[in-house]
């Protein structure tokens, strides 16, 4: 059903509508980069035990990857269904006998499913989220946050390095955390790399000169401009 909707919406993109969709294409590109960086970072760890704790979380690496894949699929369903008042009744996870490689594959294809739905969305499409009805750009941003932050958690648990694309991290901060972005701008924090800034905005690290972010952090999923 989802892919059928994506294909139908992707058929005609001529004239003025193409320029309107420029922001959506940019957002999907950032999501694709986030997917690629996550897979590249975690692939060497598929020989490790994914029952280890994922960084600062109480979850295992396996559960964290399952959760992230589920989020990618759920966000795709929300935007494709255009349900504005509720979550679509849905849950998924890898099969019990899935190997770490299988789980990573599920994470990757779930990310690409979300990217396809984002690319096929209309500018007026919205999907429910308690932080605000998300447009395609906001939906892509939510996917980027889940992928990047939880890949960082898993990589920490597996003892792997992870340095996602700085440009994508900077885009996520500006689009999904406008208040945090403004705080960084006001503090004139120029020496902080975008990945550290994103980890700060999601309560995973401290930055000098700015307010600590606790566990109750939230993103801005609704459009930044008035509808």
Tab-separated table of C-alpha atoms in Angstrom:
chain	number	residue	atom	x	y	z
A	1	UNK	CA	0.000	0.000	0.000
A	2	UNK	CA	2.713	2.471	0.985
A	3	UNK	CA	4.853	1.842	-2.090
A	4	UNK	CA	1.783	2.150	-4.312
A	5	UNK	CA	1.077	5.565	-2.819
A	6	UNK	CA	4.715	6.570	-3.315
A	7	UNK	CA	4.748	5.489	-6.967
A	8	UNK	CA	1.451	7.239	-7.701
A	9	UNK	CA	2.626	10.517	-6.192
A	10	UNK	CA	5.990	10.361	-7.935
A	11	UNK	CA	4.493	10.151	-11.451
A	12	UNK	CA	3.908	13.846	-12.134
A	13	UNK	CA	6.454	16.395	-10.859
A	14	UNK	CA	6.479	19.120	-13.517
A	15	UNK	CA	6.423	22.915	-13.533
A	16	UNK	CA	6.009	24.920	-10.319
A	17	UNK	CA	5.381	21.849	-8.163
A	18	UNK	CA	8.972	20.702	-8.718
A	19	UNK	CA	10.370	23.821	-7.054
A	20	UNK	CA	7.952	23.458	-4.133
A	21	UNK	CA	9.338	19.987	-3.536
A	22	UNK	CA	12.957	21.151	-3.376
A	23	UNK	CA	12.941	21.170	0.422
A	24	UNK	CA	11.484	17.649	0.526
A	25	UNK	CA	14.203	16.345	-1.789
A	26	UNK	CA	16.900	17.940	0.371
A	27	UNK	CA	15.382	16.369	3.489
A	28	UNK	CA	15.264	12.922	1.862
A	29	UNK	CA	18.892	13.317	0.797
A	30	UNK	CA	19.881	13.983	4.400
A	31	UNK	CA	17.915	10.920	5.477
A	32	UNK	CA	19.732	8.803	2.893
A	33	UNK	CA	23.070	10.073	4.189
A	34	UNK	CA	22.053	9.222	7.741
A	35	UNK	CA	21.127	5.698	6.645
A	36	UNK	CA	24.432	5.224	4.847
A	37	UNK	CA	26.488	6.458	7.769
A	38	UNK	CA	24.598	4.241	10.223
A	39	UNK	CA	25.061	1.087	8.152
A	40	UNK	CA	28.741	1.802	7.491
A	41	UNK	CA	29.403	2.348	11.190
A	42	UNK	CA	27.533	-0.726	12.456
A	43	UNK	CA	28.502	-3.224	9.767
A	44	UNK	CA	31.858	-4.101	11.408
A	45	UNK	CA	29.989	-4.795	14.657
A	46	UNK	CA	27.721	-7.507	13.253
A	47	UNK	CA	30.196	-10.124	14.522
A	48	UNK	CA	29.744	-8.821	18.077
A	49	UNK	CA	27.140	-9.609	20.746
A	50	UNK	CA	24.176	-7.265	20.261
A	51	UNK	CA	22.839	-8.115	23.688
A	52	UNK	CA	25.295	-5.600	25.083
A	53	UNK	CA	23.848	-2.407	26.537
A	54	UNK	CA	23.554	0.408	23.979
A	55	UNK	CA	25.638	3.252	25.383
A	56	UNK	CA	23.721	5.384	27.901
A	57	UNK	CA	20.474	3.458	27.409
A	58	UNK	CA	19.055	0.592	29.429
A	59	UNK	CA	18.224	-1.147	26.147
A	60	UNK	CA	20.386	-3.719	24.398
A	61	UNK	CA	21.985	-2.925	21.054
A	62	UNK	CA	19.585	-5.410	19.441
A	63	UNK	CA	16.498	-3.815	20.997
A	64	UNK	CA	17.736	-0.326	20.107
A	65	UNK	CA	18.206	-1.305	16.459
A	66	UNK	CA	14.763	-2.949	16.433
A	67	UNK	CA	13.247	0.204	17.921
A	68	UNK	CA	14.930	2.404	15.326
A	69	UNK	CA	13.759	0.244	12.421
A	70	UNK	CA	10.232	0.286	13.864
A	71	UNK	CA	10.332	4.086	14.056
A	72	UNK	CA	11.350	4.337	10.378
A	73	UNK	CA	8.403	2.170	9.366
A	74	UNK	CA	5.965	3.901	11.680
A	75	UNK	CA	6.898	7.373	10.437
A	76	UNK	CA	6.470	6.139	6.857
A	77	UNK	CA	3.011	4.820	7.718
A	78	UNK	CA	2.032	8.036	9.468
A	79	UNK	CA	2.971	10.250	6.527
A	80	UNK	CA	1.563	7.883	3.878
A	81	UNK	CA	-1.742	7.492	5.715
A	82	UNK	CA	-1.920	11.219	6.539
A	83	UNK	CA	-3.400	10.322	9.926
A	84	UNK	CA	-3.322	13.617	11.818
A	85	UNK	CA	-4.931	12.664	15.128
A	86	UNK	CA	-3.588	9.222	16.011
A	87	UNK	CA	-0.894	6.623	15.475
A	88	UNK	CA	-1.690	3.941	12.910
A	89	UNK	CA	-2.066	0.631	14.769
A	90	UNK	CA	1.240	-0.988	13.919
A	91	UNK	CA	4.258	-2.715	15.437
A	92	UNK	CA	7.221	-4.534	13.949
A	93	UNK	CA	10.547	-6.051	14.957
A	94	UNK	CA	13.079	-8.487	13.583
A	95	UNK	CA	12.344	-12.202	13.923
A	96	UNK	CA	13.618	-13.895	17.078
A	97	UNK	CA	16.312	-15.841	15.217
A	98	UNK	CA	17.546	-12.815	13.253
A	99	UNK	CA	21.305	-12.308	13.348
A	100	UNK	CA	22.900	-8.872	13.915
A	101	UNK	CA	23.408	-8.711	10.136
A	102	UNK	CA	19.706	-9.398	9.632
A	103	UNK	CA	18.759	-6.696	12.115
A	104	UNK	CA	21.067	-4.197	10.427
A	105	UNK	CA	19.524	-5.068	7.061
A	106	UNK	CA	16.059	-4.426	8.510
A	107	UNK	CA	17.259	-1.073	9.832
A	108	UNK	CA	18.661	-0.107	6.441
A	109	UNK	CA	15.628	-1.075	4.357
A	110	UNK	CA	13.269	0.535	6.881
A	111	UNK	CA	15.212	3.770	6.480
A	112	UNK	CA	14.946	3.581	2.702
A	113	UNK	CA	11.212	2.913	2.978
A	114	UNK	CA	10.851	6.141	4.936
A	115	UNK	CA	13.002	8.003	2.413
A	116	UNK	CA	10.796	6.789	-0.441
A	117	UNK	CA	7.629	7.944	1.323
A	118	UNK	CA	9.195	11.356	2.050
A	119	UNK	CA	10.145	11.773	-1.612
A	120	UNK	CA	6.635	10.847	-2.720
A	121	UNK	CA	4.819	13.137	-0.286
A	122	UNK	CA	2.923	16.283	-1.225
A	123	UNK	CA	3.804	19.588	0.514
A	124	UNK	CA	0.474	19.513	2.377
A	125	UNK	CA	0.771	15.917	3.642
A	126	UNK	CA	0.999	15.516	7.423
A	127	UNK	CA	1.461	12.599	9.774
A	128	UNK	CA	0.533	12.504	13.452
A	129	UNK	CA	3.143	12.894	16.131
A	130	UNK	CA	2.566	14.130	19.695
A	131	UNK	CA	5.289	16.773	19.205
A	132	UNK	CA	3.391	18.231	16.236
A	133	UNK	CA	1.855	17.065	12.948
A	134	UNK	CA	4.875	16.342	10.761
A	135	UNK	CA	5.250	17.357	7.136
A	136	UNK	CA	7.602	15.410	4.860
A	137	UNK	CA	10.582	17.504	5.922
A	138	UNK	CA	9.810	17.032	9.612
A	139	UNK	CA	9.244	13.316	9.055
A	140	UNK	CA	12.665	13.005	7.429
A	141	UNK	CA	14.145	14.930	10.339
A	142	UNK	CA	12.572	12.548	12.842
A	143	UNK	CA	14.067	9.648	10.924
A	144	UNK	CA	17.482	11.276	10.936
A	145	UNK	CA	17.334	11.801	14.695
A	146	UNK	CA	16.351	8.198	15.377
A	147	UNK	CA	19.021	6.846	13.044
A	148	UNK	CA	21.899	9.065	14.095
A	149	UNK	CA	21.323	9.183	17.836
A	150	UNK	CA	20.557	5.488	18.233
A	151	UNK	CA	23.396	4.474	15.932
A	152	UNK	CA	25.606	6.468	18.275
A	153	UNK	CA	24.151	4.539	21.220
A	154	UNK	CA	24.676	1.172	19.525
A	155	UNK	CA	28.173	2.052	18.341
A	156	UNK	CA	29.128	3.024	21.881
A	157	UNK	CA	27.801	-0.283	23.182
A	158	UNK	CA	29.764	-2.222	20.578
A	159	UNK	CA	32.933	-0.167	20.959
A	160	UNK	CA	32.743	1.224	17.425
A	161	UNK	CA	33.553	4.739	16.179
A	162	UNK	CA	30.744	6.791	14.674
A	163	UNK	CA	31.054	10.185	13.026
A	164	UNK	CA	27.962	10.979	10.931
A	165	UNK	CA	27.955	13.612	8.165
A	166	UNK	CA	28.407	17.062	9.702
A	167	UNK	CA	26.143	18.712	7.116
A	168	UNK	CA	23.277	16.375	7.969
A	169	UNK	CA	23.715	16.869	11.715
A	170	UNK	CA	23.714	20.645	11.205
A	171	UNK	CA	20.527	20.414	9.127
A	172	UNK	CA	18.815	18.304	11.804
A	173	UNK	CA	19.716	20.811	14.540
A	174	UNK	CA	18.406	23.768	12.523
A	175	UNK	CA	15.207	22.049	11.343
A	176	UNK	CA	14.219	19.892	14.290
A	177	UNK	CA	15.590	21.861	17.255
A	178	UNK	CA	15.103	25.541	16.331
A	179	UNK	CA	15.253	26.684	19.966
A	180	UNK	CA	18.475	24.753	20.607
A	181	UNK	CA	19.883	26.069	17.344
A	182	UNK	CA	19.082	29.631	18.421
A	183	UNK	CA	20.712	28.968	21.796
A	184	UNK	CA	23.899	27.811	20.116
A	185	UNK	CA	23.843	30.833	17.823
A	186	UNK	CA	23.322	33.221	20.740
A	187	UNK	CA	26.153	31.617	22.700
A	188	UNK	CA	28.380	31.955	19.621
A	189	UNK	CA	29.592	28.395	20.055
A	190	UNK	CA	31.731	28.054	16.948
A	191	UNK	CA	34.085	25.303	18.046
A	192	UNK	CA	31.401	22.661	18.591
A	193	UNK	CA	31.010	20.164	15.770
A	194	UNK	CA	27.436	19.455	14.574
A	195	UNK	CA	27.442	15.844	15.812
A	196	UNK	CA	28.325	16.959	19.346
A	197	UNK	CA	25.613	19.625	19.068
A	198	UNK	CA	23.039	16.996	18.082
A	199	UNK	CA	24.090	14.743	20.944
A	200	UNK	CA	23.723	17.732	23.283
A	201	UNK	CA	20.243	18.519	21.913
A	202	UNK	CA	19.190	14.927	22.628
A	203	UNK	CA	20.536	14.899	26.180
A	204	UNK	CA	23.562	12.713	25.551
A	205	UNK	CA	26.424	15.092	26.254
A	206	UNK	CA	27.239	18.463	27.789
A	207	UNK	CA	28.536	21.493	25.937
A	208	UNK	CA	30.410	24.418	27.496
A	209	UNK	CA	28.561	27.711	27.545
A	210	UNK	CA	25.048	26.358	26.979
A	211	UNK	CA	22.304	24.906	29.178
A	212	UNK	CA	22.386	21.136	29.777
A	213	UNK	CA	19.547	19.231	28.095
A	214	UNK	CA	17.811	16.660	30.271
A	215	UNK	CA	16.016	13.451	29.326
A	216	UNK	CA	12.749	15.278	28.567
A	217	UNK	CA	14.074	16.770	25.304
A	218	UNK	CA	11.753	17.001	22.302
A	219	UNK	CA	11.970	17.928	18.640
A	220	UNK	CA	9.889	20.253	16.451
A	221	UNK	CA	8.183	18.000	13.916
A	222	UNK	CA	5.593	20.426	12.554
A	223	UNK	CA	6.524	22.869	9.761
A	224	UNK	CA	8.717	25.764	10.811
A	225	UNK	CA	6.599	28.223	8.838
A	226	UNK	CA	2.908	28.873	9.345
A	227	UNK	CA	0.600	26.854	7.141
